[in-house]
Amino acid sequence: MKDILTDASRRAIRYLEELESRSVAPSPEAVANLKAFDEPLPEGPSSPSATLKLLDEIGSPATTAMAGRRFFGFVIGGALPVTLGANWLAGAWDQNSALYRATPSAAYIEEISLRWLLEILDLPAGCAGSFVTGATVANLCALAAARHAVLARAGWDVEANGLFGAPPITVIVGGEVHPSVSKSLGILGLGRSRVVKVPVDGSGRMIAAKIPAISGPTILCAQAGNVNTGAFDPVADICARAKAGGAWVHVDGAFGLWAAATRRLKHLAAGIGLADSWATDAHKWLNVPYDCGLAFVRDPDSLRAAMAVTAEYLPTKSEFRNPADFTPELSRRARGIEVWAALRTLGREGIAEMIEQNCAQARRFAEKLSAAGFEILNEVVLNQVLVAFGDAERTKRVIEAIQSEGTCWCGITVWQGRTAMRISVSSWATTTADVDRSVEAMISVAQALPQ
Ligand SMILES: *Cc1c(COP(=O)(O)O)cnc(C)c1O
């Protein structure tokens, strides 16, 4: 056992050390070599060290260097070393983290993480929380709680009776709603398309004045942090209008919610504490390993009603919070532990510094690319930059060339009809020098490409 785990940690450390000197995107050759995994199912046992060797020698080179300093795709961070270490230790514990009596350590640490999260994100102290796989499932959990609450108020028990014959629920979203919210609405039987869409402005913010008059069971989904522009819906205004009509307000703040953890950017999140539920990610801006998303719900009973199970063989009655009362899963890994490790190690100031630094780095990207004559399509309010290198065709070719050049990695998007490269700065590890090196690579790749 000791040899196997020592070998694995040695390989993992070497992988992380070598990220600096490799291309961020895997080479086409490394991807082609994945064929080595395509063996027939083994008939019998073999050496564990040979298995790890294959995984490392063939698997590692075909990864994208998301854990490194110059990956700027998809608003995702890398794992802070202490969170990876905590993940390894918690992996060794191998706790089935559903119930307090069975896994006190995991359940207790998650409860502490939850309390700290509510403090740092400036959310109401009594909220319930779910530690789930990502913001997609966090949206699902929060919207399940919303569905429970708005129907309970109309005298309908949706967990018992489903939606057949239920009073209809009006669902209001912004024109820039994230697809994971739409998907969650679909899973919950509320419909991906059966929504009222409120128009947005040029930054993607919902125009609060265009929210229709609200009556009857209603759920309104707002957004903190647009995946393209980083813009925030005016949540204070939205809550004022929605609450007057008795609607439940949910905020998808997968990465944007973290603005509330800083002094400089907190104003963007003004009014967010007035909502009823929130979804965010820890594997994005908190820089913990996959997978970790978080749902928070102001009324714990709504979330528990939507998620809890009871069974004779399960010790569900305890003096303490049972994690499984708040999640779709029963058995799962103790994903609150890395959250705790990040919050405990960085503290309020460390977290604020990480977020603010990434936002300053985004502004630096925008300034330098703009100075080089490229068009920045968004107001850089957070950590997102949209840049065009000319028309759609040319921008697409430049992005592909930047990805294969390998210094850094950025993705493609279409923003309000314009094709753009999307730069998301969200890693603890990124330095100013990394920004400068990446900008230089982008500029020389773009200039070298024939018009
Ligand atoms: C990333 C993101 C999601 C989905 O999060 P996952 O962790 O990938 O499930 C939802 N909403 C927004 C605004 C996002 O940026």
Tab-separated table of C-alpha atoms and ligand atoms in Angstrom:
chain	number	residue	atom	x	y	z
A	1	MET	CA	0.000	0.000	0.000
A	2	LYS	CA	2.745	2.421	1.000
A	3	ASP	CA	4.708	1.883	-2.222
A	4	ILE	CA	1.653	2.419	-4.400
A	5	LEU	CA	0.642	5.642	-2.687
A	6	THR	CA	4.183	6.985	-2.555
A	7	ASP	CA	4.531	6.302	-6.264
A	8	ALA	CA	1.227	8.089	-6.971
A	9	SER	CA	2.171	11.180	-4.954
A	10	ARG	CA	5.624	11.331	-6.561
A	11	ARG	CA	4.036	11.211	-10.000
A	12	ALA	CA	1.422	13.835	-9.061
A	13	ILE	CA	4.041	16.241	-7.738
A	14	ARG	CA	6.179	15.807	-10.845
A	15	TYR	CA	3.127	16.419	-13.031
A	16	LEU	CA	2.417	19.708	-11.267
A	17	GLU	CA	6.049	20.805	-11.419
A	18	GLU	CA	6.256	20.112	-15.127
A	19	LEU	CA	3.151	22.166	-15.959
A	20	GLU	CA	5.291	25.279	-16.227
A	21	SER	CA	7.368	23.995	-19.101
A	22	ARG	CA	4.711	22.264	-21.165
A	23	SER	CA	2.117	23.445	-23.643
A	24	VAL	CA	-1.194	24.259	-21.927
A	25	ALA	CA	-3.090	22.263	-24.561
A	26	PRO	CA	-2.046	18.629	-24.940
A	27	SER	CA	-0.158	17.875	-28.160
A	28	PRO	CA	-2.079	16.012	-30.896
A	29	GLU	CA	0.475	13.231	-30.452
A	30	ALA	CA	-0.300	12.902	-26.721
A	31	VAL	CA	-4.011	12.696	-27.528
A	32	ALA	CA	-3.368	10.060	-30.215
A	33	ASN	CA	-1.367	8.021	-27.676
A	34	LEU	CA	-4.524	7.581	-25.567
A	35	LYS	CA	-5.146	4.547	-27.775
A	36	ALA	CA	-2.803	2.725	-25.369
A	37	PHE	CA	-5.729	2.561	-22.915
A	38	ASP	CA	-7.818	0.710	-25.466
A	39	GLU	CA	-6.962	-2.781	-24.232
A	40	PRO	CA	-9.302	-5.724	-23.870
A	41	LEU	CA	-10.770	-6.021	-20.348
A	42	PRO	CA	-8.035	-7.836	-18.390
A	43	GLU	CA	-8.885	-11.425	-17.470
A	44	GLY	CA	-6.815	-11.397	-14.299
A	45	PRO	CA	-4.961	-9.151	-11.865
A	46	SER	CA	-1.767	-7.269	-12.658
A	47	SER	CA	0.675	-5.034	-10.840
A	48	PRO	CA	-0.815	-1.821	-9.379
A	49	SER	CA	2.403	0.042	-10.152
A	50	ALA	CA	2.094	-0.844	-13.838
A	51	THR	CA	-1.430	0.565	-13.780
A	52	LEU	CA	-0.253	3.848	-12.259
A	53	LYS	CA	2.649	3.971	-14.701
A	54	LEU	CA	0.299	3.673	-17.679
A	55	LEU	CA	-2.022	6.281	-16.220
A	56	ASP	CA	0.818	8.734	-15.738
A	57	GLU	CA	2.841	8.081	-18.878
A	58	ILE	CA	-0.094	8.098	-21.283
A	59	GLY	CA	-2.806	9.924	-19.325
A	60	SER	CA	-0.831	12.878	-17.917
A	61	PRO	CA	0.470	14.270	-21.246
A	62	ALA	CA	-3.031	14.189	-22.736
A	63	THR	CA	-4.447	16.482	-20.051
A	64	THR	CA	-4.986	20.204	-20.511
A	65	ALA	CA	-2.900	22.156	-17.992
A	66	MET	CA	-5.923	23.481	-16.099
A	67	ALA	CA	-4.004	23.248	-12.840
A	68	GLY	CA	-1.334	25.554	-14.261
A	69	ARG	CA	-0.938	29.316	-14.348
A	70	ARG	CA	-1.926	30.173	-17.906
A	71	PHE	CA	-5.206	28.369	-18.466
A	72	PHE	CA	-7.819	31.065	-19.089
A	73	GLY	CA	-10.720	28.989	-20.432
A	74	PHE	CA	-14.157	28.496	-18.843
A	75	VAL	CA	-13.767	30.581	-15.607
A	76	ILE	CA	-12.132	27.741	-13.719
A	77	GLY	CA	-9.327	27.867	-11.216
A	78	GLY	CA	-6.609	25.388	-10.346
A	79	ALA	CA	-6.422	23.606	-7.001
A	80	LEU	CA	-4.606	25.426	-4.195
A	81	PRO	CA	-1.933	23.008	-2.906
A	82	VAL	CA	-3.514	22.817	0.548
A	83	THR	CA	-6.847	21.854	-1.006
A	84	LEU	CA	-5.256	19.107	-3.070
A	85	GLY	CA	-3.495	17.861	0.069
A	86	ALA	CA	-6.774	17.919	2.004
A	87	ASN	CA	-8.399	16.082	-0.904
A	88	TRP	CA	-5.744	13.343	-0.713
A	89	LEU	CA	-6.177	12.944	3.022
A	90	ALA	CA	-9.975	12.927	2.808
A	91	GLY	CA	-9.651	10.437	-0.062
A	92	ALA	CA	-7.704	8.181	2.279
A	93	TRP	CA	-10.487	8.510	4.863
A	94	ASP	CA	-12.910	7.329	2.165
A	95	GLN	CA	-15.905	8.528	4.107
A	96	ASN	CA	-19.416	8.008	2.853
A	97	SER	CA	-20.447	11.510	3.831
A	98	ALA	CA	-24.225	11.192	4.001
A	99	LEU	CA	-24.872	11.034	7.726
A	100	TYR	CA	-23.384	12.632	10.818
A	101	ARG	CA	-23.488	9.527	13.029
A	102	ALA	CA	-21.622	7.479	10.453
A	103	THR	CA	-19.096	10.140	9.387
A	104	PRO	CA	-18.813	12.758	12.132
A	105	SER	CA	-15.579	14.279	10.881
A	106	ALA	CA	-16.823	14.923	7.339
A	107	ALA	CA	-20.227	16.182	8.505
A	108	TYR	CA	-18.791	18.429	11.195
A	109	ILE	CA	-16.190	20.023	8.917
A	110	GLU	CA	-18.855	20.660	6.266
A	111	GLU	CA	-21.015	22.421	8.821
A	112	ILE	CA	-18.115	24.694	9.752
A	113	SER	CA	-17.375	25.338	6.055
A	114	LEU	CA	-21.001	26.255	5.509
A	115	ARG	CA	-20.982	28.777	8.365
A	116	TRP	CA	-17.788	30.366	7.050
A	117	LEU	CA	-19.120	30.457	3.487
A	118	LEU	CA	-22.228	32.349	4.563
A	119	GLU	CA	-20.012	34.847	6.375
A	120	ILE	CA	-17.545	35.391	3.579
A	121	LEU	CA	-20.227	35.608	0.881
A	122	ASP	CA	-22.318	37.869	3.114
A	123	LEU	CA	-25.426	35.657	2.989
A	124	PRO	CA	-28.031	35.291	5.768
A	125	ALA	CA	-26.626	33.318	8.719
A	126	GLY	CA	-29.430	30.774	8.960
A	127	CYS	CA	-29.253	29.501	5.357
A	128	ALA	CA	-29.120	25.784	4.649
A	129	GLY	CA	-26.438	24.595	2.266
A	130	SER	CA	-25.683	21.714	-0.085
A	131	PHE	CA	-22.218	20.532	-1.059
A	132	VAL	CA	-22.749	19.197	-4.562
A	133	THR	CA	-20.783	18.557	-7.736
A	134	GLY	CA	-20.984	22.024	-9.267
A	135	ALA	CA	-23.131	25.063	-9.905
A	136	THR	CA	-25.333	23.038	-12.267
A	137	VAL	CA	-26.501	20.746	-9.473
A	138	ALA	CA	-26.474	23.667	-7.030
A	139	ASN	CA	-28.958	25.429	-9.339
A	140	LEU	CA	-30.992	22.221	-9.411
A	141	CYS	CA	-31.087	21.944	-5.593
A	142	ALA	CA	-31.980	25.581	-5.062
A	143	LEU	CA	-34.692	25.489	-7.725
A	144	ALA	CA	-36.096	22.271	-6.216
A	145	ALA	CA	-36.386	24.144	-2.912
A	146	ALA	CA	-38.019	27.043	-4.774
A	147	ARG	CA	-40.493	24.707	-6.469
A	148	HIS	CA	-41.364	23.199	-3.080
A	149	ALA	CA	-41.893	26.578	-1.426
A	150	VAL	CA	-43.983	28.339	-4.081
A	151	LEU	CA	-46.262	25.309	-4.436
A	152	ALA	CA	-46.524	24.736	-0.658
A	153	ARG	CA	-47.771	28.322	-0.379
A	154	ALA	CA	-50.434	27.437	-2.951
A	155	GLY	CA	-51.440	24.414	-0.855
A	156	TRP	CA	-49.699	21.806	-3.032
A	157	ASP	CA	-47.208	19.133	-1.868
A	158	VAL	CA	-44.965	18.682	-4.902
A	159	GLU	CA	-42.706	16.023	-3.373
A	160	ALA	CA	-45.701	13.792	-2.669
A	161	ASN	CA	-47.854	14.547	-5.695
A	162	GLY	CA	-45.522	15.725	-8.430
A	163	LEU	CA	-46.548	18.390	-10.887
A	164	PHE	CA	-49.597	16.598	-12.364
A	165	GLY	CA	-52.556	18.799	-11.502
A	166	ALA	CA	-50.380	21.295	-9.608
A	167	PRO	CA	-50.993	25.032	-9.817
A	168	PRO	CA	-48.830	26.380	-12.665
A	169	ILE	CA	-45.561	28.072	-11.732
A	170	THR	CA	-44.397	31.137	-13.652
A	171	VAL	CA	-40.633	31.032	-14.209
A	172	ILE	CA	-38.864	34.280	-15.083
A	173	VAL	CA	-35.276	34.355	-16.333
A	174	GLY	CA	-32.980	36.891	-17.965
A	175	GLY	CA	-32.174	36.727	-21.666
A	176	GLU	CA	-28.642	35.662	-20.681
A	177	VAL	CA	-29.695	32.813	-18.365
A	178	HIS	CA	-26.965	30.170	-18.032
A	179	PRO	CA	-27.836	26.880	-19.775
A	180	SER	CA	-27.372	25.010	-16.491
A	181	VAL	CA	-30.333	26.915	-15.035
A	182	SER	CA	-32.442	26.029	-18.076
A	183	LYS	CA	-31.396	22.402	-17.744
A	184	SER	CA	-32.286	22.364	-14.046
A	185	LEU	CA	-35.707	23.799	-14.871
A	186	GLY	CA	-36.142	20.993	-17.397
A	187	ILE	CA	-35.198	18.281	-14.903
A	188	LEU	CA	-37.616	19.754	-12.366
A	189	GLY	CA	-40.518	19.550	-14.799
A	190	LEU	CA	-40.718	23.332	-15.109
A	191	GLY	CA	-39.497	23.314	-18.701
A	192	ARG	CA	-36.352	24.634	-20.322
A	193	SER	CA	-38.344	26.837	-22.690
A	194	ARG	CA	-41.547	27.410	-20.744
A	195	VAL	CA	-40.124	30.598	-19.220
A	196	VAL	CA	-40.676	34.333	-19.432
A	197	LYS	CA	-37.448	35.889	-20.728
A	198	VAL	CA	-36.649	39.412	-19.566
A	199	PRO	CA	-34.549	41.450	-22.034
A	200	VAL	CA	-30.942	42.317	-21.167
A	201	ASP	CA	-28.731	45.328	-21.816
A	202	GLY	CA	-25.469	45.479	-23.791
A	203	SER	CA	-23.544	43.885	-20.910
A	204	GLY	CA	-26.028	41.029	-20.515
A	205	ARG	CA	-27.732	42.429	-17.398
A	206	MET	CA	-31.448	41.790	-16.919
A	207	ILE	CA	-33.410	45.046	-17.281
A	208	ALA	CA	-35.361	45.110	-14.019
A	209	ALA	CA	-37.976	47.547	-15.343
A	210	LYS	CA	-38.962	44.944	-17.953
A	211	ILE	CA	-39.876	42.264	-15.394
A	212	PRO	CA	-43.591	41.540	-15.929
A	213	ALA	CA	-46.168	41.990	-13.161
A	214	ILE	CA	-45.964	39.005	-10.841
A	215	SER	CA	-48.847	37.006	-9.395
A	216	GLY	CA	-49.296	33.418	-8.279
A	217	PRO	CA	-46.496	30.878	-7.730
A	218	THR	CA	-43.414	32.451	-9.357
A	219	ILE	CA	-39.691	31.732	-9.439
A	220	LEU	CA	-37.333	34.407	-10.772
A	221	CYS	CA	-33.776	33.411	-11.723
A	222	ALA	CA	-31.178	36.175	-11.634
A	223	GLN	CA	-27.479	35.983	-12.384
A	224	ALA	CA	-24.377	37.286	-10.622
A	225	GLY	CA	-21.506	37.088	-13.087
A	226	ASN	CA	-22.277	36.594	-16.784
A	227	VAL	CA	-20.026	33.881	-18.250
A	228	ASN	CA	-19.039	36.137	-21.121
A	229	THR	CA	-18.886	39.652	-19.694
A	230	GLY	CA	-18.780	39.081	-15.931
A	231	ALA	CA	-21.725	41.510	-15.563
A	232	PHE	CA	-24.189	41.278	-12.670
A	233	ASP	CA	-27.962	41.502	-12.863
A	234	PRO	CA	-29.256	44.402	-10.697
A	235	VAL	CA	-30.296	42.016	-7.947
A	236	ALA	CA	-31.444	44.667	-5.453
A	237	ASP	CA	-33.934	46.100	-7.988
A	238	ILE	CA	-34.966	42.649	-9.126
A	239	CYS	CA	-35.624	41.509	-5.550
A	240	ALA	CA	-37.664	44.628	-4.792
A	241	ARG	CA	-39.958	43.957	-7.763
A	242	ALA	CA	-40.119	40.193	-7.379
A	243	LYS	CA	-40.640	40.168	-3.626
A	244	ALA	CA	-43.506	42.632	-3.943
A	245	GLY	CA	-45.272	39.982	-6.039
A	246	GLY	CA	-44.317	37.147	-3.673
A	247	ALA	CA	-41.850	35.481	-6.053
A	248	TRP	CA	-38.916	33.318	-5.010
A	249	VAL	CA	-35.647	34.852	-6.257
A	250	HIS	CA	-32.772	32.537	-7.094
A	251	VAL	CA	-29.295	33.840	-7.962
A	252	ASP	CA	-26.899	31.858	-10.144
A	253	GLY	CA	-23.544	33.168	-8.941
A	254	ALA	CA	-21.270	30.336	-10.040
A	255	PHE	CA	-18.233	32.594	-9.921
A	256	GLY	CA	-19.689	36.102	-9.463
A	257	LEU	CA	-20.912	35.483	-5.923
A	258	TRP	CA	-17.264	35.649	-4.841
A	259	ALA	CA	-17.191	39.382	-5.574
A	260	ALA	CA	-19.036	39.697	-2.256
A	261	ALA	CA	-15.908	38.420	-0.492
A	262	THR	CA	-13.942	41.551	-1.432
A	263	ARG	CA	-14.161	45.220	-0.497
A	264	ARG	CA	-13.360	46.514	-3.988
A	265	LEU	CA	-15.917	44.463	-5.909
A	266	LYS	CA	-18.627	43.981	-3.303
A	267	HIS	CA	-20.752	46.755	-4.843
A	268	LEU	CA	-21.359	44.489	-7.870
A	269	ALA	CA	-23.166	42.037	-5.601
A	270	ALA	CA	-25.315	44.693	-3.889
A	271	GLY	CA	-28.681	43.329	-2.783
A	272	ILE	CA	-27.743	39.708	-3.333
A	273	GLY	CA	-28.485	38.873	0.299
A	274	LEU	CA	-32.163	39.747	-0.357
A	275	ALA	CA	-32.670	36.688	-2.574
A	276	ASP	CA	-34.062	33.338	-1.406
A	277	SER	CA	-31.456	30.982	-2.825
A	278	TRP	CA	-28.041	31.062	-4.416
A	279	ALA	CA	-25.791	28.707	-6.375
A	280	THR	CA	-22.037	28.999	-6.615
A	281	ASP	CA	-18.946	26.945	-7.318
A	282	ALA	CA	-15.974	26.233	-5.123
A	283	HIS	CA	-14.047	24.561	-7.949
A	284	LYS	CA	-14.070	27.835	-9.868
A	285	TRP	CA	-12.888	30.855	-7.893
A	286	LEU	CA	-12.198	29.234	-4.545
A	287	ASN	CA	-9.657	27.058	-6.380
A	288	VAL	CA	-10.485	23.695	-4.821
A	289	PRO	CA	-10.229	20.423	-6.793
A	290	TYR	CA	-13.187	19.063	-8.754
A	291	ASP	CA	-15.861	18.642	-7.995
A	292	CYS	CA	-17.442	21.133	-5.650
A	293	GLY	CA	-20.498	23.348	-6.032
A	294	LEU	CA	-22.647	24.965	-3.368
A	295	ALA	CA	-26.330	25.761	-2.997
A	296	PHE	CA	-27.598	28.036	-0.234
A	297	VAL	CA	-31.256	28.387	0.683
A	298	ARG	CA	-32.627	30.986	3.093
A	299	ASP	CA	-35.427	28.701	4.314
A	300	PRO	CA	-33.775	25.415	5.372
A	301	ASP	CA	-37.124	23.594	5.495
A	302	SER	CA	-37.719	24.093	1.760
A	303	LEU	CA	-34.372	22.567	0.850
A	304	ARG	CA	-34.807	19.716	3.334
A	305	ALA	CA	-38.320	19.021	2.070
A	306	ALA	CA	-36.987	18.712	-1.472
A	307	MET	CA	-33.914	16.600	-0.662
A	308	ALA	CA	-34.201	14.562	2.559
A	309	VAL	CA	-34.980	10.846	2.654
A	310	THR	CA	-35.882	8.626	5.562
A	311	ALA	CA	-35.426	4.867	5.868
A	312	GLU	CA	-35.472	2.496	8.798
A	313	TYR	CA	-31.880	1.361	8.340
A	314	LEU	CA	-30.425	4.879	8.066
A	315	PRO	CA	-29.445	6.787	11.208
A	316	THR	CA	-31.141	9.939	9.934
A	317	LYS	CA	-32.075	11.280	13.363
A	318	SER	CA	-29.098	13.036	14.878
A	319	GLU	CA	-28.328	15.998	17.088
A	320	PHE	CA	-26.342	17.357	14.181
A	321	ARG	CA	-26.799	18.329	10.535
A	322	ASN	CA	-26.986	15.309	8.230
A	323	PRO	CA	-25.392	16.366	4.915
A	324	ALA	CA	-27.684	14.065	2.919
A	325	ASP	CA	-30.763	16.005	4.067
A	326	PHE	CA	-29.666	18.755	1.698
A	327	THR	CA	-28.320	16.995	-1.407
A	328	PRO	CA	-29.651	14.831	-4.248
A	329	GLU	CA	-26.998	12.234	-3.352
A	330	LEU	CA	-27.002	9.924	-0.368
A	331	SER	CA	-23.485	8.451	-0.617
A	332	ARG	CA	-20.875	10.936	-1.735
A	333	ARG	CA	-17.353	12.152	-1.060
A	334	ALA	CA	-16.681	14.694	1.691
A	335	ARG	CA	-16.315	17.633	-0.654
A	336	GLY	CA	-16.712	20.260	2.048
A	337	ILE	CA	-13.263	19.418	3.361
A	338	GLU	CA	-11.327	21.189	0.603
A	339	VAL	CA	-13.601	24.217	1.057
A	340	TRP	CA	-12.722	24.268	4.729
A	341	ALA	CA	-9.006	23.912	3.915
A	342	ALA	CA	-9.094	26.841	1.475
A	343	LEU	CA	-11.051	29.138	3.801
A	344	ARG	CA	-8.978	28.238	6.854
A	345	THR	CA	-5.669	28.727	5.080
A	346	LEU	CA	-6.410	31.892	3.090
A	347	GLY	CA	-8.765	33.608	5.510
A	348	ARG	CA	-10.933	36.537	4.475
A	349	GLU	CA	-7.972	38.597	3.353
A	350	GLY	CA	-6.337	35.851	1.357
A	351	ILE	CA	-9.555	35.119	-0.520
A	352	ALA	CA	-10.246	38.802	-1.226
A	353	GLU	CA	-6.688	39.226	-2.467
A	354	MET	CA	-6.969	36.227	-4.812
A	355	ILE	CA	-10.234	37.518	-6.337
A	356	GLU	CA	-9.060	41.120	-6.643
A	357	GLN	CA	-5.747	40.043	-8.133
A	358	ASN	CA	-7.488	38.008	-10.845
A	359	CYS	CA	-9.698	41.005	-11.665
A	360	ALA	CA	-6.661	43.296	-11.899
A	361	GLN	CA	-5.048	40.715	-14.191
A	362	ALA	CA	-8.155	40.723	-16.397
A	363	ARG	CA	-7.950	44.512	-16.686
A	364	ARG	CA	-4.263	44.185	-17.598
A	365	PHE	CA	-5.150	41.722	-20.376
A	366	ALA	CA	-7.742	44.181	-21.708
A	367	GLU	CA	-5.409	47.189	-21.555
A	368	LYS	CA	-2.537	45.436	-23.295
A	369	LEU	CA	-4.651	43.837	-26.008
A	370	SER	CA	-6.443	47.096	-26.632
A	371	ALA	CA	-3.110	48.957	-26.819
A	372	ALA	CA	-2.010	46.406	-29.431
A	373	GLY	CA	-5.017	47.409	-31.547
A	374	PHE	CA	-7.446	44.599	-30.764
A	375	GLU	CA	-11.051	45.284	-29.857
A	376	ILE	CA	-12.269	44.599	-26.308
A	377	LEU	CA	-16.007	43.864	-26.487
A	378	ASN	CA	-16.977	44.130	-22.828
A	379	GLU	CA	-16.608	46.483	-19.925
A	380	VAL	CA	-14.152	44.548	-17.744
A	381	VAL	CA	-15.987	44.694	-14.415
A	382	LEU	CA	-14.755	41.365	-13.060
A	383	ASN	CA	-12.406	38.655	-14.349
A	384	GLN	CA	-13.787	38.256	-17.880
A	385	VAL	CA	-12.369	39.770	-21.059
A	386	LEU	CA	-13.834	39.426	-24.554
A	387	VAL	CA	-11.486	40.272	-27.399
A	388	ALA	CA	-12.029	40.192	-31.158
A	389	PHE	CA	-9.141	39.870	-33.607
A	390	GLY	CA	-11.173	41.091	-36.573
A	391	ASP	CA	-14.181	39.382	-38.133
A	392	ALA	CA	-15.595	36.047	-36.951
A	393	GLU	CA	-13.499	33.965	-39.320
A	394	ARG	CA	-10.221	35.622	-38.437
A	395	THR	CA	-10.966	35.636	-34.689
A	396	LYS	CA	-11.679	31.925	-34.863
A	397	ARG	CA	-8.403	31.235	-36.666
A	398	VAL	CA	-6.410	33.334	-34.189
A	399	ILE	CA	-7.963	31.503	-31.219
A	400	GLU	CA	-7.099	28.121	-32.727
A	401	ALA	CA	-3.530	29.294	-33.355
A	402	ILE	CA	-3.216	30.609	-29.775
A	403	GLN	CA	-4.442	27.273	-28.411
A	404	SER	CA	-1.969	25.277	-30.449
A	405	GLU	CA	0.944	27.660	-29.763
A	406	GLY	CA	0.572	26.479	-26.171
A	407	THR	CA	1.722	29.386	-23.963
A	408	CYS	CA	-1.818	29.826	-22.722
A	409	TRP	CA	-5.339	28.588	-23.472
A	410	CYS	CA	-8.497	30.637	-24.073
A	411	GLY	CA	-11.839	29.611	-25.518
A	412	ILE	CA	-14.176	30.968	-28.152
A	413	THR	CA	-17.599	32.521	-27.696
A	414	VAL	CA	-20.173	34.547	-29.563
A	415	TRP	CA	-21.201	37.655	-27.648
A	416	GLN	CA	-24.326	39.480	-28.889
A	417	GLY	CA	-23.530	38.435	-32.439
A	418	ARG	CA	-19.749	38.994	-32.318
A	419	THR	CA	-17.285	36.093	-32.330
A	420	ALA	CA	-14.708	36.636	-29.595
A	421	MET	CA	-11.969	35.055	-27.569
A	422	ARG	CA	-12.932	34.728	-23.944
A	423	ILE	CA	-10.244	35.244	-21.307
A	424	SER	CA	-11.260	34.158	-17.790
A	425	VAL	CA	-8.726	34.801	-15.049
A	426	SER	CA	-9.532	32.700	-12.010
A	427	SER	CA	-6.463	30.843	-10.812
A	428	TRP	CA	-4.619	31.457	-7.551
A	429	ALA	CA	-1.401	30.605	-9.387
A	430	THR	CA	-1.530	33.180	-12.205
A	431	THR	CA	1.053	35.960	-11.875
A	432	THR	CA	1.372	39.321	-13.607
A	433	ALA	CA	4.307	37.856	-15.512
A	434	ASP	CA	2.006	35.080	-16.761
A	435	VAL	CA	-0.422	37.700	-18.053
A	436	ASP	CA	2.364	39.547	-19.860
A	437	ARG	CA	3.810	36.372	-21.328
A	438	SER	CA	0.355	35.282	-22.494
A	439	VAL	CA	-0.456	38.667	-24.046
A	440	GLU	CA	2.861	38.616	-25.918
A	441	ALA	CA	2.087	35.158	-27.250
A	442	MET	CA	-1.435	36.233	-28.299
A	443	ILE	CA	-0.154	39.311	-30.099
A	444	SER	CA	2.632	37.550	-31.942
A	445	VAL	CA	0.356	34.689	-32.973
A	446	ALA	CA	-2.277	37.141	-34.215
A	447	GLN	CA	0.261	39.248	-36.107
A	448	ALA	CA	1.944	36.226	-37.681
A	449	LEU	CA	-1.334	34.924	-39.112
A	450	PRO	CA	-1.935	36.083	-42.700
A	451	GLN	CA	-4.952	38.412	-43.034
B	1	LIG	C1	-19.881	27.539	-14.648
B	1	LIG	C2	-21.241	28.074	-14.483
B	1	LIG	C3	-22.318	27.220	-14.198
B	1	LIG	C4	-22.175	25.711	-14.164
B	1	LIG	O1	-21.255	25.319	-13.191
B	1	LIG	P1	-20.670	23.825	-13.165
B	1	LIG	O2	-19.757	23.878	-11.985
B	1	LIG	O3	-19.951	23.634	-14.453
B	1	LIG	O4	-21.798	22.890	-12.979
B	1	LIG	C5	-23.549	27.791	-13.982
B	1	LIG	N1	-23.728	29.110	-14.057
B	1	LIG	C6	-22.727	29.975	-14.345
B	1	LIG	C7	-23.001	31.455	-14.408
B	1	LIG	C8	-21.443	29.480	-14.579
B	1	LIG	O5	-20.435	30.306	-14.843
